[in-house]
Short mmCIF file of C-alpha atoms in Angstrom, two decimals:
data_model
loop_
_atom_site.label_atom_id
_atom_site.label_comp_id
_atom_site.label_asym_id
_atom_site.label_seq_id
_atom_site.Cartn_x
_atom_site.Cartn_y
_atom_site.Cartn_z
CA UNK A 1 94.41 102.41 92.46
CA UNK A 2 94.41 106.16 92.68
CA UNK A 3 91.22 108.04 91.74
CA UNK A 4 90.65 111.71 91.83
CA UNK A 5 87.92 113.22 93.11
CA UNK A 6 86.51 116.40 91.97
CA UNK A 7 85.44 118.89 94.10
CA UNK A 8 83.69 122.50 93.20
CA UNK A 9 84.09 124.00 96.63
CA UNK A 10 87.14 126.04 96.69
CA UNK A 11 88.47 128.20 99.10
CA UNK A 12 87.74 129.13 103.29
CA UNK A 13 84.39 126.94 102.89
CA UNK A 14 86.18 123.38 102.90
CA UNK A 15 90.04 124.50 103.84
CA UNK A 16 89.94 126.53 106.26
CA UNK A 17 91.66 129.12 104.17
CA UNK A 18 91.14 132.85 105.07
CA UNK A 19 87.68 134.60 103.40
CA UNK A 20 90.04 136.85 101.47
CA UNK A 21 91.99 133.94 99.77
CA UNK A 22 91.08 131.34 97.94
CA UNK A 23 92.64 127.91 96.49
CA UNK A 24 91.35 127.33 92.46
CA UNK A 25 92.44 125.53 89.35
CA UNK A 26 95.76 126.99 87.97
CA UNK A 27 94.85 129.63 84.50
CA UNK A 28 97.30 130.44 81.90
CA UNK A 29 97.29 133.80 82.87
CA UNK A 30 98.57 132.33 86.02
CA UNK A 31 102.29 130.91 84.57
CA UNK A 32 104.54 134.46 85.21
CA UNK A 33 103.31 134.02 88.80
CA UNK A 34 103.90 130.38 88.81
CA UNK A 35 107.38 131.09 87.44
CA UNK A 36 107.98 133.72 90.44
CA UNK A 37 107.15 131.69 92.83
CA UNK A 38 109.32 128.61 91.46
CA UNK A 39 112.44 130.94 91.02
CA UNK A 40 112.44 132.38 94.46
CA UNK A 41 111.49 129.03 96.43
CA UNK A 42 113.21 126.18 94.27
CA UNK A 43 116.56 126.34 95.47
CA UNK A 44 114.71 126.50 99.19
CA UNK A 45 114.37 122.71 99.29
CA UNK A 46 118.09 122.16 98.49
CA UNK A 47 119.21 124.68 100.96
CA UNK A 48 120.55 121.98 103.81
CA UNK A 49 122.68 119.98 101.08
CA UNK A 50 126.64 120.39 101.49
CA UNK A 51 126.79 121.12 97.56
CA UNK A 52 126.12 124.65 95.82
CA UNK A 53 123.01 124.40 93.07
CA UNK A 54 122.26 127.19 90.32
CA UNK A 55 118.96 127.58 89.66
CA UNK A 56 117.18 126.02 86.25
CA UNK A 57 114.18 128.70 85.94
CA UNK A 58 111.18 126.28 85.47
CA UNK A 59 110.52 127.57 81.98
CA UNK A 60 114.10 126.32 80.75
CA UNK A 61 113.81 122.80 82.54
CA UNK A 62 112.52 121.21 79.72
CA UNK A 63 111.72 118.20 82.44
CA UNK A 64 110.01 119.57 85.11
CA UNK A 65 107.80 121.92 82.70
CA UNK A 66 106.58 118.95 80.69
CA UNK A 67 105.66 117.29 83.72
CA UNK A 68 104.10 120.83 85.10
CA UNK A 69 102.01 121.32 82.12
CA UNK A 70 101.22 117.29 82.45
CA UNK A 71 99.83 117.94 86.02
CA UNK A 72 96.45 119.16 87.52
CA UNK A 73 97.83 122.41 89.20
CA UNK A 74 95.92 124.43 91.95
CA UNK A 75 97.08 127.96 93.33
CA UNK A 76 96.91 129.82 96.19
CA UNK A 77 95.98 133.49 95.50
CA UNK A 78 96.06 136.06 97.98
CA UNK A 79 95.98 139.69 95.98
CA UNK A 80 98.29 137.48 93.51
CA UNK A 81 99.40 133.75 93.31
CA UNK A 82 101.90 133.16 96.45
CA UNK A 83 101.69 129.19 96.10
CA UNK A 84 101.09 126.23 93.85
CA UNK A 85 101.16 122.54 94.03
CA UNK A 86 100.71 119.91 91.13
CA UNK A 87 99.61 116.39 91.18
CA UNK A 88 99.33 113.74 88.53
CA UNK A 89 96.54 111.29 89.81
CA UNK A 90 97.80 110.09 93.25
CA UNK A 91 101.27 111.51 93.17
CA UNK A 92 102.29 114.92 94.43
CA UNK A 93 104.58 116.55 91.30
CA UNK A 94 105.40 119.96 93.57
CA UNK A 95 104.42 122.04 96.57
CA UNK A 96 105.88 125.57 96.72
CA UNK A 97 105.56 128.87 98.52
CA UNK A 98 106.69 132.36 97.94
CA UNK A 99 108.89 133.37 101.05
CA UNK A 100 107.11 136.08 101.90
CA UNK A 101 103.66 133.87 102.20
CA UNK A 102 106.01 130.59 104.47
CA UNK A 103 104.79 129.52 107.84
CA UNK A 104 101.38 131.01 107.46
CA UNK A 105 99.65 128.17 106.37
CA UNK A 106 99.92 128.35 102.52
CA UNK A 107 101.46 125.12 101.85
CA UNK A 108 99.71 123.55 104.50
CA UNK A 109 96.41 124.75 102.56
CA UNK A 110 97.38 123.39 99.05
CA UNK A 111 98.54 120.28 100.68
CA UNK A 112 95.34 119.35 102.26
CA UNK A 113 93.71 120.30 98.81
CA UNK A 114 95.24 118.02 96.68
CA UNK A 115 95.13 115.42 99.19
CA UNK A 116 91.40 115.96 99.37
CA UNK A 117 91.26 115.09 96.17
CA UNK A 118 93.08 111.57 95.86
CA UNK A 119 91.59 108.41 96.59
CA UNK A 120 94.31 105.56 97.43
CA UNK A 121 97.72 105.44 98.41
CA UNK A 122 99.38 109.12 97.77
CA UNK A 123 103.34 109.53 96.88
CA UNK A 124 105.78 112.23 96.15
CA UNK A 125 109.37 112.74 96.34
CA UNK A 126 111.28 115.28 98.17
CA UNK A 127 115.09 115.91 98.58
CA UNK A 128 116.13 113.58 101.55
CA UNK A 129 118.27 116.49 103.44
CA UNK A 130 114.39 118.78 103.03
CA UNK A 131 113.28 118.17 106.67
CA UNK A 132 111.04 121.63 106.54
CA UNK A 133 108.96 119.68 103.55
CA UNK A 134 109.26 116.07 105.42
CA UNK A 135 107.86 116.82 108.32
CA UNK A 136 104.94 118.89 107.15
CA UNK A 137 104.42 115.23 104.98
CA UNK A 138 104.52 113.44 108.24
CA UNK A 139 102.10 115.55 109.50
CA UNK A 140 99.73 113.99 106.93
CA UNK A 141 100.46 110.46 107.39
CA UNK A 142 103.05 110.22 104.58
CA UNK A 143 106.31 107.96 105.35
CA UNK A 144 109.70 107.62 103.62
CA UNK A 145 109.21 104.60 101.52
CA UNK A 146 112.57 104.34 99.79
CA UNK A 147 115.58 106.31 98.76
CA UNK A 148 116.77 107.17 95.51
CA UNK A 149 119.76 109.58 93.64
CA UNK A 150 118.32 112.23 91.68
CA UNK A 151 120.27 115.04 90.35
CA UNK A 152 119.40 118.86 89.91
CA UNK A 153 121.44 120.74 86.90
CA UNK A 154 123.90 118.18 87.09
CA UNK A 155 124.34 117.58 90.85
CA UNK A 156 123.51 114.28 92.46
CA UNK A 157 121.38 114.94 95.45
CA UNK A 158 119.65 111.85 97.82
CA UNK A 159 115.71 111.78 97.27
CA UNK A 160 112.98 110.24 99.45
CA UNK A 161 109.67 108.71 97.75
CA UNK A 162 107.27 109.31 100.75
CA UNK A 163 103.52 107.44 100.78
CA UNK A 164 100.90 107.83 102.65
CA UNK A 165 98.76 104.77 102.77
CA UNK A 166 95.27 104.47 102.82
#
């Protein structure tokens, strides 16, 4: 059973994260930000399948937003919102990163967030072919627990459900 824990500490004090950025609850004020970031990183995680996607802007995928406005969603802010990630008790609904703000420890920071937050047995699902995405999961203990078609705008792309136990 999957609790979440709440935590009031935001930021370099438990993360690690730089002094001048911060990790907080997600604000409505936040959502054209959120939308950047989504636009310019979503086709990212499809980037290593054979098949050509067109981007659903998050706003028009009637799916994903439900489930976006269903989750508990955190942001990373540095002079502006340049990641977010959402969870739903102990599963992981979406981890992404402006561009500009990859490989400087952004996602590594949200991840380690919402993770600090879960009690139990932690899943999410990420396109099979992502390996940039799986093994910053493996880094954290999480293992490919089964395999699954999913489709994006009409396309059928292979899925992993990753756990990481307890």
């Amino acid at each position: 059973m999957c609790a979440n824990r709440e935590e009031t500490i935001y930021g370099h004090l438990n993360l690690g994260v730089p002094p001048h950025m911060s990790i907080r609850h997600y604000k409505e004020s936040d959502y054209a930000s959120v939308l950047n970031v989504y636009t310019l990183s979503k086709l990212d995680e499809l980037r290593f399948e054979d098949q050509q996607f067109e981007l659903i802007p998050l706003d028009k995928d009637l799916t994903r937003l439900a489930l976006f406005k269903a989750s508990d969603v955190i942001v990373y802010e540095d002079s502006g919102v340049i990641g977010f990630g959402a969870s739903h008790g102990c599963e992981i609904r979406s981890l992404f990163v402006h561009p500009i703000a990859r490989g400087k420890g952004v996602g590594r920071g949200l991840l380690e967030h919402m993770l600090s937050r879960m009690t139990g047995p932690v899943t999410l699902n990420v396109a099979k072919s992502n390996i940039t995405a799986k093994s910053l999961y493996a880094m954290y203990g999480f293992e490919v627990v089964d395999e699954f078609e999913a489709t994006y705008n009409g396309v059928k792309v292979l899925a992993n459900t990753m756990m990481r136990p307890l």
